[in-house]
Amino acid sequence: MKRIFVLFVSALMSFSTCAQDGDIEQMVRHGSWLSYKLCGFDGCVWRAVINSYRHGSTFTMDCYPDGYKFFIMSSLNEESRKSWEQGDSDEIQARVRIDYNPIINTVFERNYYRTANVLFSYFNMKDFDSLFLNQLKQGKTLRVQLLYPSGEEYTMSFSLNGSAKALNRVRTKIFQQKTSDENFFPKQE
């Protein structure tokens, strides 16, 4: 189990440092999930992540003082990289489901960072509300199915073991950070 955790942290660190420059602080393990603070030149974000070794992808929730966003970071194999020779961004139809909860049909905006060989697939946050966040905390498995224009489908799955603790921690930490920052500039009346 320790070896798997070390591999997970190694994969996580390589994604984070290659694709998004910054320092990782206060990393805590929660079952299959990790939570930590990522600080870069433009500020800090609290992040909760789960890796899918089978798919070479990481599901991520970033928390900011004004909200949160979900995305998937994927390392592309040689065959997949060929499909990105003509550009660095696109949109793709997707279906998202936690256990047997209703399927969420959505569109992901995707950006490919060639130098790091990392594809970011951003969830359209209009389609993912507090109900989805609660399902993430209570469910067993998150499944994401990409629907390619050719008719092909690709499904990724992510364990939700430990998700409640990880997601609660990042939301609590960002709230504490926001409250702390507000103390420096009290509202003027």
Short mmCIF file of C-alpha atoms in Angstrom, two decimals:
data_model
loop_
_atom_site.label_atom_id
_atom_site.label_comp_id
_atom_site.label_asym_id
_atom_site.label_seq_id
_atom_site.Cartn_x
_atom_site.Cartn_y
_atom_site.Cartn_z
CA MET A 1 0.00 0.00 0.00
CA LYS A 2 2.87 2.39 0.80
CA ARG A 3 4.35 1.78 -2.66
CA ILE A 4 1.05 2.71 -4.34
CA PHE A 5 0.85 5.87 -2.23
CA VAL A 6 4.42 6.83 -3.20
CA LEU A 7 3.60 6.25 -6.87
CA PHE A 8 0.44 8.35 -6.48
CA VAL A 9 2.36 11.22 -4.87
CA SER A 10 5.05 10.97 -7.57
CA ALA A 11 2.46 11.13 -10.35
CA LEU A 12 0.68 13.96 -8.59
CA MET A 13 3.87 15.94 -8.11
CA SER A 14 4.89 15.52 -11.74
CA PHE A 15 1.45 16.69 -12.96
CA SER A 16 1.42 19.63 -10.59
CA THR A 17 4.96 20.82 -11.12
CA CYS A 18 5.05 20.34 -14.90
CA ALA A 19 1.62 21.67 -15.73
CA GLN A 20 1.23 24.28 -13.02
CA ASP A 21 4.27 25.84 -11.43
CA GLY A 22 3.98 26.14 -7.69
CA ASP A 23 4.90 24.79 -4.30
CA ILE A 24 2.86 22.10 -2.59
CA GLU A 25 2.32 22.54 1.15
CA GLN A 26 0.39 20.79 3.93
CA MET A 27 -0.33 17.57 2.00
CA VAL A 28 -2.67 15.17 3.82
CA ARG A 29 -3.85 11.73 2.72
CA HIS A 30 -7.56 10.84 3.05
CA GLY A 31 -8.14 7.23 1.96
CA SER A 32 -7.45 7.25 -1.79
CA TRP A 33 -7.48 11.07 -1.93
CA LEU A 34 -4.94 13.79 -1.18
CA SER A 35 -5.53 17.40 -0.18
CA TYR A 36 -2.93 20.15 -0.19
CA LYS A 37 -2.22 23.83 -0.73
CA LEU A 38 -0.66 24.77 -4.08
CA CYS A 39 0.97 28.21 -4.21
CA GLY A 40 2.29 29.88 -7.34
CA PHE A 41 3.09 33.36 -8.59
CA ASP A 42 -0.60 34.24 -8.85
CA GLY A 43 -1.64 33.08 -5.36
CA CYS A 44 -2.65 29.90 -3.58
CA VAL A 45 -5.36 27.33 -4.15
CA TRP A 46 -6.49 24.44 -1.97
CA ARG A 47 -6.70 21.22 -3.98
CA ALA A 48 -8.27 17.78 -3.48
CA VAL A 49 -7.23 15.04 -5.92
CA ILE A 50 -7.69 11.37 -6.75
CA ASN A 51 -5.58 9.51 -9.29
CA SER A 52 -6.79 6.81 -11.67
CA TYR A 53 -3.71 4.73 -12.49
CA ARG A 54 -5.65 2.69 -15.01
CA HIS A 55 -6.42 5.78 -17.06
CA GLY A 56 -3.35 7.94 -16.29
CA SER A 57 -5.64 10.72 -15.09
CA THR A 58 -6.22 12.78 -11.96
CA PHE A 59 -9.62 14.19 -10.96
CA THR A 60 -9.15 17.51 -9.20
CA MET A 61 -11.20 20.00 -7.22
CA ASP A 62 -9.58 23.41 -6.75
CA CYS A 63 -11.03 25.72 -4.09
CA TYR A 64 -10.74 29.49 -4.35
CA PRO A 65 -12.10 32.18 -2.02
CA ASP A 66 -14.98 32.78 -4.48
CA GLY A 67 -15.83 29.16 -5.38
CA TYR A 68 -14.42 25.94 -6.77
CA LYS A 69 -13.85 24.13 -10.05
CA PHE A 70 -13.42 20.54 -11.18
CA PHE A 71 -11.08 19.28 -13.86
CA ILE A 72 -9.19 16.20 -14.99
CA MET A 73 -5.48 16.17 -15.76
CA SER A 74 -4.38 13.40 -18.14
CA SER A 75 -1.01 12.32 -19.41
CA LEU A 76 -1.33 11.42 -23.10
CA ASN A 77 0.20 8.39 -24.79
CA GLU A 78 1.85 8.68 -28.19
CA GLU A 79 -1.32 7.74 -30.08
CA SER A 80 -3.41 10.34 -28.22
CA ARG A 81 -0.80 13.07 -28.77
CA LYS A 82 -1.24 12.66 -32.54
CA SER A 83 -4.82 13.93 -32.28
CA TRP A 84 -3.49 17.22 -30.84
CA GLU A 85 -1.11 18.05 -33.72
CA GLN A 86 -3.50 20.66 -35.15
CA GLY A 87 -4.23 22.65 -32.00
CA ASP A 88 -4.08 22.98 -28.26
CA SER A 89 -7.74 23.30 -27.26
CA ASP A 90 -11.17 21.95 -28.06
CA GLU A 91 -14.51 21.01 -26.55
CA ILE A 92 -15.89 17.51 -26.10
CA GLN A 93 -19.25 16.08 -25.08
CA ALA A 94 -19.12 14.18 -21.79
CA ARG A 95 -21.33 12.26 -19.41
CA VAL A 96 -20.62 12.29 -15.68
CA ARG A 97 -22.14 9.98 -13.10
CA ILE A 98 -21.58 9.10 -9.47
CA ASP A 99 -22.76 5.57 -8.70
CA TYR A 100 -26.38 5.33 -9.94
CA ASN A 101 -27.25 9.00 -9.49
CA PRO A 102 -28.63 10.78 -12.57
CA ILE A 103 -26.24 11.17 -15.49
CA ILE A 104 -25.02 14.73 -16.08
CA ASN A 105 -24.62 15.54 -19.78
CA THR A 106 -22.10 18.32 -20.24
CA VAL A 107 -19.33 19.76 -22.40
CA PHE A 108 -15.69 19.84 -21.29
CA GLU A 109 -13.33 22.55 -22.43
CA ARG A 110 -9.94 20.91 -22.98
CA ASN A 111 -6.46 22.45 -23.15
CA TYR A 112 -3.33 20.52 -24.05
CA TYR A 113 0.03 21.66 -22.64
CA ARG A 114 2.60 20.12 -24.98
CA THR A 115 5.73 20.81 -22.97
CA ALA A 116 4.30 18.95 -19.97
CA ASN A 117 2.26 16.47 -22.07
CA VAL A 118 -0.77 17.14 -19.90
CA LEU A 119 -4.36 17.51 -21.09
CA PHE A 120 -6.70 19.52 -18.84
CA SER A 121 -10.42 18.77 -19.20
CA TYR A 122 -12.44 21.46 -17.41
CA PHE A 123 -15.94 20.72 -16.13
CA ASN A 124 -18.61 23.25 -17.16
CA MET A 125 -19.44 24.44 -13.64
CA LYS A 126 -22.98 25.50 -14.64
CA ASP A 127 -23.77 21.77 -14.79
CA PHE A 128 -22.27 20.89 -11.39
CA ASP A 129 -23.95 22.27 -8.29
CA SER A 130 -23.88 21.57 -4.55
CA LEU A 131 -25.88 18.35 -5.15
CA PHE A 132 -22.97 17.00 -7.23
CA LEU A 133 -20.52 18.04 -4.52
CA ASN A 134 -22.58 16.12 -1.93
CA GLN A 135 -22.67 13.07 -4.22
CA LEU A 136 -18.88 13.24 -4.50
CA LYS A 137 -18.65 13.07 -0.72
CA GLN A 138 -21.16 10.24 -0.30
CA GLY A 139 -20.60 8.08 -3.37
CA LYS A 140 -18.29 5.19 -4.13
CA THR A 141 -17.19 5.85 -7.74
CA LEU A 142 -17.12 8.84 -10.10
CA ARG A 143 -17.31 7.90 -13.78
CA VAL A 144 -16.60 10.28 -16.64
CA GLN A 145 -17.36 9.24 -20.21
CA LEU A 146 -15.97 11.25 -23.13
CA LEU A 147 -18.03 11.11 -26.32
CA TYR A 148 -15.86 11.65 -29.39
CA PRO A 149 -17.34 12.97 -32.67
CA SER A 150 -16.26 9.68 -34.33
CA GLY A 151 -18.70 7.83 -32.08
CA GLU A 152 -16.00 6.38 -29.84
CA GLU A 153 -16.49 6.54 -26.08
CA TYR A 154 -13.82 6.58 -23.38
CA THR A 155 -14.74 6.06 -19.74
CA MET A 156 -12.59 6.92 -16.73
CA SER A 157 -13.41 5.96 -13.15
CA PHE A 158 -12.21 7.46 -9.89
CA SER A 159 -12.60 6.05 -6.38
CA LEU A 160 -14.40 8.30 -3.91
CA ASN A 161 -12.87 6.57 -0.88
CA GLY A 162 -11.77 9.48 1.35
CA SER A 163 -13.37 12.16 -0.82
CA ALA A 164 -15.56 13.61 1.94
CA LYS A 165 -12.60 14.33 4.21
CA ALA A 166 -10.46 15.72 1.37
CA LEU A 167 -13.23 17.94 -0.05
CA ASN A 168 -14.28 19.18 3.38
CA ARG A 169 -10.68 19.99 4.28
CA VAL A 170 -10.01 22.12 1.18
CA ARG A 171 -13.30 23.99 1.55
CA THR A 172 -12.61 24.66 5.26
CA LYS A 173 -9.03 25.78 4.58
CA ILE A 174 -9.99 28.20 1.81
CA PHE A 175 -12.71 29.69 4.03
CA GLN A 176 -10.17 30.15 6.84
CA GLN A 177 -7.73 31.74 4.37
CA LYS A 178 -10.42 34.07 3.04
CA THR A 179 -11.51 35.10 6.54
CA SER A 180 -7.87 35.68 7.53
CA ASP A 181 -7.22 37.86 4.45
CA GLU A 182 -10.34 39.93 5.10
CA ASN A 183 -9.05 40.86 8.56
CA PHE A 184 -6.28 42.92 6.93
CA PHE A 185 -8.75 45.21 5.16
CA PRO A 186 -11.90 45.70 7.25
CA LYS A 187 -14.93 46.98 5.37
CA GLN A 188 -15.32 50.73 5.55
CA GLU A 189 -18.68 52.11 6.53
#
